[in-house]
């Protein structure tokens, strides 16, 4: 009698595997709810539902339905950071005060003041031309600044580095604004021009009206000039301004703008 050999499909010894199957069955159904006399149900109020009769789907009875209106991910909130205001002006001001890396010297009166030519050139087209143009000064040659006080030049440097004026007493602020108005025009610092003009327009008084008017005329500050004439136009103010020290330069200006004056004083 012959022998019958058989083979097994089971995995080799030491290996194992398993399988499973999930069969899903979907049951659908519908229920029609008819409301006779719908207008009579409005008295229930908002949020008060009306129950339908019990209905059966998939072998289960149903009294309540919940509808998912929207599915969306919920973004986790992260506390925002408070970014401090820029302190670039402080760092540049410290750089000017420390003199670290200063590579240009200015001779202003009896004082020598040092600064950084790249900062100056970035802020003023006049400094750009003087320090880097064809007529640039030598690295070791002090640049002379004539017709300007050292304290005015220092204040202008402070503005160039920090974009703001240092704190000053009210009396000093007005006088400094007059000097800086000239300096700003000389070095094409437009923002400094506007700041000084705004200070002077809000500070016109008997003792400075004449000198402020002369500055406004010489440097073409039309808004400041109109503000001065408006102040001087008052008969009481005109007499007081005429008695001030700076009035000797004003009469020619008043003749040019006689239409600003009262009729009985337009002959000045």
Short mmCIF file of C-alpha atoms in Angstrom, two decimals:
data_model
loop_
_atom_site.label_atom_id
_atom_site.label_comp_id
_atom_site.label_asym_id
_atom_site.label_seq_id
_atom_site.Cartn_x
_atom_site.Cartn_y
_atom_site.Cartn_z
CA UNK A 1 0.00 0.00 0.00
CA UNK A 2 1.41 3.29 -0.98
CA UNK A 3 1.91 6.25 1.40
CA UNK A 4 0.30 9.65 0.81
CA UNK A 5 2.33 12.69 1.81
CA UNK A 6 0.72 16.06 2.60
CA UNK A 7 2.05 19.64 3.03
CA UNK A 8 0.84 22.35 5.36
CA UNK A 9 0.39 26.04 4.43
CA UNK A 10 0.91 27.18 8.00
CA UNK A 11 3.72 29.68 8.52
CA UNK A 12 7.17 28.46 9.50
CA UNK A 13 7.91 27.80 13.13
CA UNK A 14 8.56 30.97 15.00
CA UNK A 15 6.31 33.19 12.78
CA UNK A 16 2.69 34.01 13.50
CA UNK A 17 -0.04 35.95 11.74
CA UNK A 18 -3.72 36.61 12.29
CA UNK A 19 -6.55 38.25 10.40
CA UNK A 20 -9.93 39.66 11.29
CA UNK A 21 -12.82 41.07 9.35
CA UNK A 22 -15.39 43.75 10.32
CA UNK A 23 -18.63 43.78 8.44
CA UNK A 24 -20.74 46.92 8.77
CA UNK A 25 -24.40 47.05 8.06
CA UNK A 26 -26.07 50.37 7.35
CA UNK A 27 -29.73 50.86 8.11
CA UNK A 28 -31.57 53.88 6.80
CA UNK A 29 -35.00 55.09 7.56
CA UNK A 30 -37.19 58.15 7.51
CA UNK A 31 -39.99 59.64 9.57
CA UNK A 32 -42.39 62.27 8.35
CA UNK A 33 -43.72 64.70 10.95
CA UNK A 34 -46.73 66.68 9.82
CA UNK A 35 -47.84 69.66 11.83
CA UNK A 36 -51.43 70.74 11.36
CA UNK A 37 -52.04 74.32 12.43
CA UNK A 38 -48.39 75.31 12.57
CA UNK A 39 -49.16 78.88 13.58
CA UNK A 40 -50.55 77.61 16.85
CA UNK A 41 -47.16 76.21 17.86
CA UNK A 42 -45.45 79.62 17.97
CA UNK A 43 -46.62 80.20 21.49
CA UNK A 44 -44.19 77.61 22.83
CA UNK A 45 -41.37 80.16 22.72
CA UNK A 46 -37.86 80.00 21.37
CA UNK A 47 -35.96 76.89 22.44
CA UNK A 48 -39.05 74.86 23.43
CA UNK A 49 -39.28 71.90 21.08
CA UNK A 50 -42.22 69.78 20.00
CA UNK A 51 -41.86 66.02 20.21
CA UNK A 52 -42.85 63.77 17.36
CA UNK A 53 -44.23 60.31 17.77
CA UNK A 54 -41.75 57.48 18.52
CA UNK A 55 -40.35 55.88 15.36
CA UNK A 56 -38.19 52.82 14.86
CA UNK A 57 -35.00 52.49 12.82
CA UNK A 58 -32.71 49.47 12.97
CA UNK A 59 -34.64 47.87 15.78
CA UNK A 60 -34.33 50.95 18.03
CA UNK A 61 -36.96 53.45 19.03
CA UNK A 62 -35.99 57.25 18.68
CA UNK A 63 -37.54 60.48 21.10
CA UNK A 64 -34.57 62.79 20.39
CA UNK A 65 -32.37 63.68 17.29
CA UNK A 66 -29.17 65.64 17.47
CA UNK A 67 -27.83 67.21 14.29
CA UNK A 68 -24.17 68.08 13.97
CA UNK A 69 -24.24 71.49 12.30
CA UNK A 70 -20.53 71.90 11.76
CA UNK A 71 -17.32 70.01 12.40
CA UNK A 72 -14.18 72.10 12.63
CA UNK A 73 -10.85 71.87 14.41
CA UNK A 74 -10.42 73.97 17.52
CA UNK A 75 -7.25 76.03 17.38
CA UNK A 76 -5.40 76.14 20.63
CA UNK A 77 -4.90 79.71 21.82
CA UNK A 78 -1.36 80.85 22.55
CA UNK A 79 -0.64 83.85 24.72
CA UNK A 80 0.71 86.64 22.51
CA UNK A 81 4.03 88.23 23.32
CA UNK A 82 4.31 91.91 24.15
CA UNK A 83 6.92 93.42 21.86
CA UNK A 84 8.66 96.38 23.54
CA UNK A 85 8.97 99.66 21.64
CA UNK A 86 12.04 100.24 19.53
CA UNK A 87 15.12 101.27 21.49
CA UNK A 88 17.32 101.91 18.46
CA UNK A 89 17.51 105.60 19.36
CA UNK A 90 18.90 104.68 22.78
CA UNK A 91 21.61 102.46 21.33
CA UNK A 92 22.67 105.07 18.78
CA UNK A 93 22.62 107.77 21.45
CA UNK A 94 24.89 105.61 23.60
CA UNK A 95 27.16 105.13 20.59
CA UNK A 96 27.50 108.90 20.16
CA UNK A 97 28.14 109.41 23.87
CA UNK A 98 30.74 106.63 24.07
CA UNK A 99 32.63 107.81 20.95
CA UNK A 100 33.45 104.16 20.19
CA UNK A 101 34.39 103.89 16.53
CA UNK A 102 34.06 107.63 15.91
CA UNK A 103 35.97 108.45 12.73
CA UNK A 104 35.31 112.10 11.96
CA UNK A 105 36.16 115.22 13.98
CA UNK A 106 34.40 118.57 13.76
CA UNK A 107 35.96 121.83 14.85
CA UNK A 108 33.13 123.98 16.17
CA UNK A 109 34.42 127.17 17.73
CA UNK A 110 36.95 126.18 20.36
CA UNK A 111 35.60 122.62 20.72
CA UNK A 112 36.32 119.44 18.80
CA UNK A 113 33.40 117.03 18.51
CA UNK A 114 33.69 113.47 17.21
CA UNK A 115 31.05 111.41 15.43
CA UNK A 116 30.56 108.50 12.99
CA UNK A 117 30.62 109.55 9.34
CA UNK A 118 28.38 106.70 8.15
CA UNK A 119 25.62 107.70 10.58
CA UNK A 120 25.87 111.34 9.53
CA UNK A 121 25.87 110.49 5.83
CA UNK A 122 22.83 108.24 6.22
CA UNK A 123 20.85 111.07 7.81
CA UNK A 124 21.95 114.12 5.79
CA UNK A 125 22.67 114.50 2.09
CA UNK A 126 24.91 117.43 2.96
CA UNK A 127 27.08 115.29 5.24
CA UNK A 128 27.03 112.58 2.57
CA UNK A 129 28.49 115.01 0.04
CA UNK A 130 31.02 116.50 2.46
CA UNK A 131 32.25 113.21 3.93
CA UNK A 132 32.06 110.89 0.91
CA UNK A 133 31.82 113.14 -2.15
CA UNK A 134 34.58 114.41 -4.44
CA UNK A 135 35.41 117.21 -2.00
CA UNK A 136 35.49 114.94 1.05
CA UNK A 137 37.76 115.88 3.89
CA UNK A 138 40.73 113.73 4.86
CA UNK A 139 40.20 111.16 7.60
CA UNK A 140 42.49 112.97 10.01
CA UNK A 141 41.51 116.52 9.04
CA UNK A 142 38.94 118.14 11.35
CA UNK A 143 35.89 119.48 9.51
CA UNK A 144 35.36 123.14 10.37
CA UNK A 145 31.82 124.24 11.20
CA UNK A 146 31.62 128.01 11.09
CA UNK A 147 28.77 130.31 12.19
CA UNK A 148 27.35 127.81 14.69
CA UNK A 149 27.72 127.43 18.43
CA UNK A 150 29.12 124.16 19.74
CA UNK A 151 26.06 123.50 21.90
CA UNK A 152 23.79 123.88 18.85
CA UNK A 153 25.93 121.44 16.85
CA UNK A 154 25.89 119.00 19.77
CA UNK A 155 22.10 119.18 19.93
CA UNK A 156 21.87 118.62 16.19
CA UNK A 157 24.13 115.57 16.50
CA UNK A 158 21.90 114.23 19.26
CA UNK A 159 18.92 114.56 16.93
CA UNK A 160 20.76 112.92 14.03
CA UNK A 161 21.52 109.86 16.17
CA UNK A 162 18.24 109.60 18.11
CA UNK A 163 15.65 111.36 15.89
CA UNK A 164 14.54 113.44 18.86
CA UNK A 165 15.60 116.51 20.79
CA UNK A 166 17.05 116.27 24.30
CA UNK A 167 15.00 117.56 27.20
CA UNK A 168 15.41 121.29 27.71
CA UNK A 169 13.88 124.04 29.82
CA UNK A 170 11.12 125.96 28.07
CA UNK A 171 13.20 129.10 27.66
CA UNK A 172 16.19 127.16 26.30
CA UNK A 173 13.94 125.12 24.02
CA UNK A 174 12.64 128.21 22.20
CA UNK A 175 16.10 129.75 21.78
CA UNK A 176 17.57 126.40 20.70
CA UNK A 177 14.71 125.91 18.22
CA UNK A 178 15.64 129.20 16.56
CA UNK A 179 19.27 128.13 16.16
CA UNK A 180 18.37 124.59 15.11
CA UNK A 181 16.00 125.97 12.48
CA UNK A 182 19.04 127.46 10.76
CA UNK A 183 21.14 124.31 11.27
CA UNK A 184 18.40 122.04 9.95
CA UNK A 185 18.11 124.15 6.82
CA UNK A 186 21.89 124.11 6.36
CA UNK A 187 22.21 120.31 6.62
CA UNK A 188 18.88 119.40 4.98
CA UNK A 189 17.33 117.75 8.05
CA UNK A 190 13.69 118.04 7.04
CA UNK A 191 12.19 116.40 10.11
CA UNK A 192 14.19 118.67 12.40
CA UNK A 193 12.95 121.66 10.41
CA UNK A 194 9.33 120.72 11.04
CA UNK A 195 9.91 120.06 14.74
CA UNK A 196 11.60 123.43 15.26
CA UNK A 197 9.00 125.27 13.20
CA UNK A 198 6.23 123.67 15.24
CA UNK A 199 7.90 124.69 18.51
CA UNK A 200 8.28 128.29 17.35
CA UNK A 201 4.77 128.57 15.91
CA UNK A 202 3.37 127.58 19.28
CA UNK A 203 5.67 129.91 21.21
CA UNK A 204 5.45 133.27 19.44
CA UNK A 205 5.75 136.03 22.03
CA UNK A 206 6.62 139.72 22.16
CA UNK A 207 10.33 139.22 22.85
CA UNK A 208 10.97 136.68 20.07
CA UNK A 209 8.40 137.59 17.40
CA UNK A 210 10.78 139.87 15.50
CA UNK A 211 13.77 137.50 15.44
CA UNK A 212 11.54 134.53 14.59
CA UNK A 213 10.03 136.49 11.70
CA UNK A 214 13.47 137.32 10.34
CA UNK A 215 14.53 133.65 10.52
CA UNK A 216 11.33 132.54 8.81
CA UNK A 217 11.91 135.06 6.00
CA UNK A 218 15.58 134.21 5.51
CA UNK A 219 15.01 130.45 5.32
CA UNK A 220 11.65 130.38 3.57
CA UNK A 221 9.42 129.04 6.33
CA UNK A 222 6.14 130.43 4.99
CA UNK A 223 3.89 128.89 7.64
CA UNK A 224 6.02 130.29 10.45
CA UNK A 225 6.17 133.66 8.72
CA UNK A 226 2.38 133.85 8.46
CA UNK A 227 2.06 132.93 12.13
CA UNK A 228 4.43 135.75 13.07
CA UNK A 229 2.53 138.30 11.00
CA UNK A 230 -0.73 137.15 12.49
CA UNK A 231 0.69 137.78 15.96
CA UNK A 232 2.18 141.14 15.04
CA UNK A 233 -1.05 142.24 13.34
CA UNK A 234 -2.66 142.97 16.70
CA UNK A 235 -2.21 146.72 17.49
CA UNK A 236 -1.15 145.99 21.05
CA UNK A 237 1.36 143.37 19.96
CA UNK A 238 2.76 145.53 17.17
CA UNK A 239 3.69 148.36 19.53
CA UNK A 240 5.38 145.94 21.91
CA UNK A 241 7.27 144.17 19.12
CA UNK A 242 8.44 147.54 17.75
CA UNK A 243 10.02 148.21 21.13
CA UNK A 244 11.84 144.87 21.22
CA UNK A 245 15.55 144.44 20.46
CA UNK A 246 15.07 142.47 17.26
CA UNK A 247 12.74 144.92 15.55
CA UNK A 248 15.47 146.79 13.62
CA UNK A 249 15.42 144.02 10.98
CA UNK A 250 11.64 143.87 10.67
CA UNK A 251 10.33 147.10 9.03
CA UNK A 252 11.34 146.06 5.50
CA UNK A 253 9.49 142.78 5.98
CA UNK A 254 6.42 144.62 7.23
CA UNK A 255 6.39 146.77 4.10
CA UNK A 256 6.47 143.66 1.93
CA UNK A 257 3.51 142.25 3.81
CA UNK A 258 1.64 145.46 4.67
CA UNK A 259 -1.68 143.77 3.87
CA UNK A 260 -1.27 141.84 7.15
CA UNK A 261 -1.32 145.08 9.17
CA UNK A 262 -4.26 147.23 10.30
CA UNK A 263 -4.92 150.12 7.89
CA UNK A 264 -3.65 152.75 10.34
CA UNK A 265 -0.28 150.99 10.65
CA UNK A 266 0.36 149.85 7.08
CA UNK A 267 2.67 152.84 6.51
CA UNK A 268 5.51 151.23 8.52
#
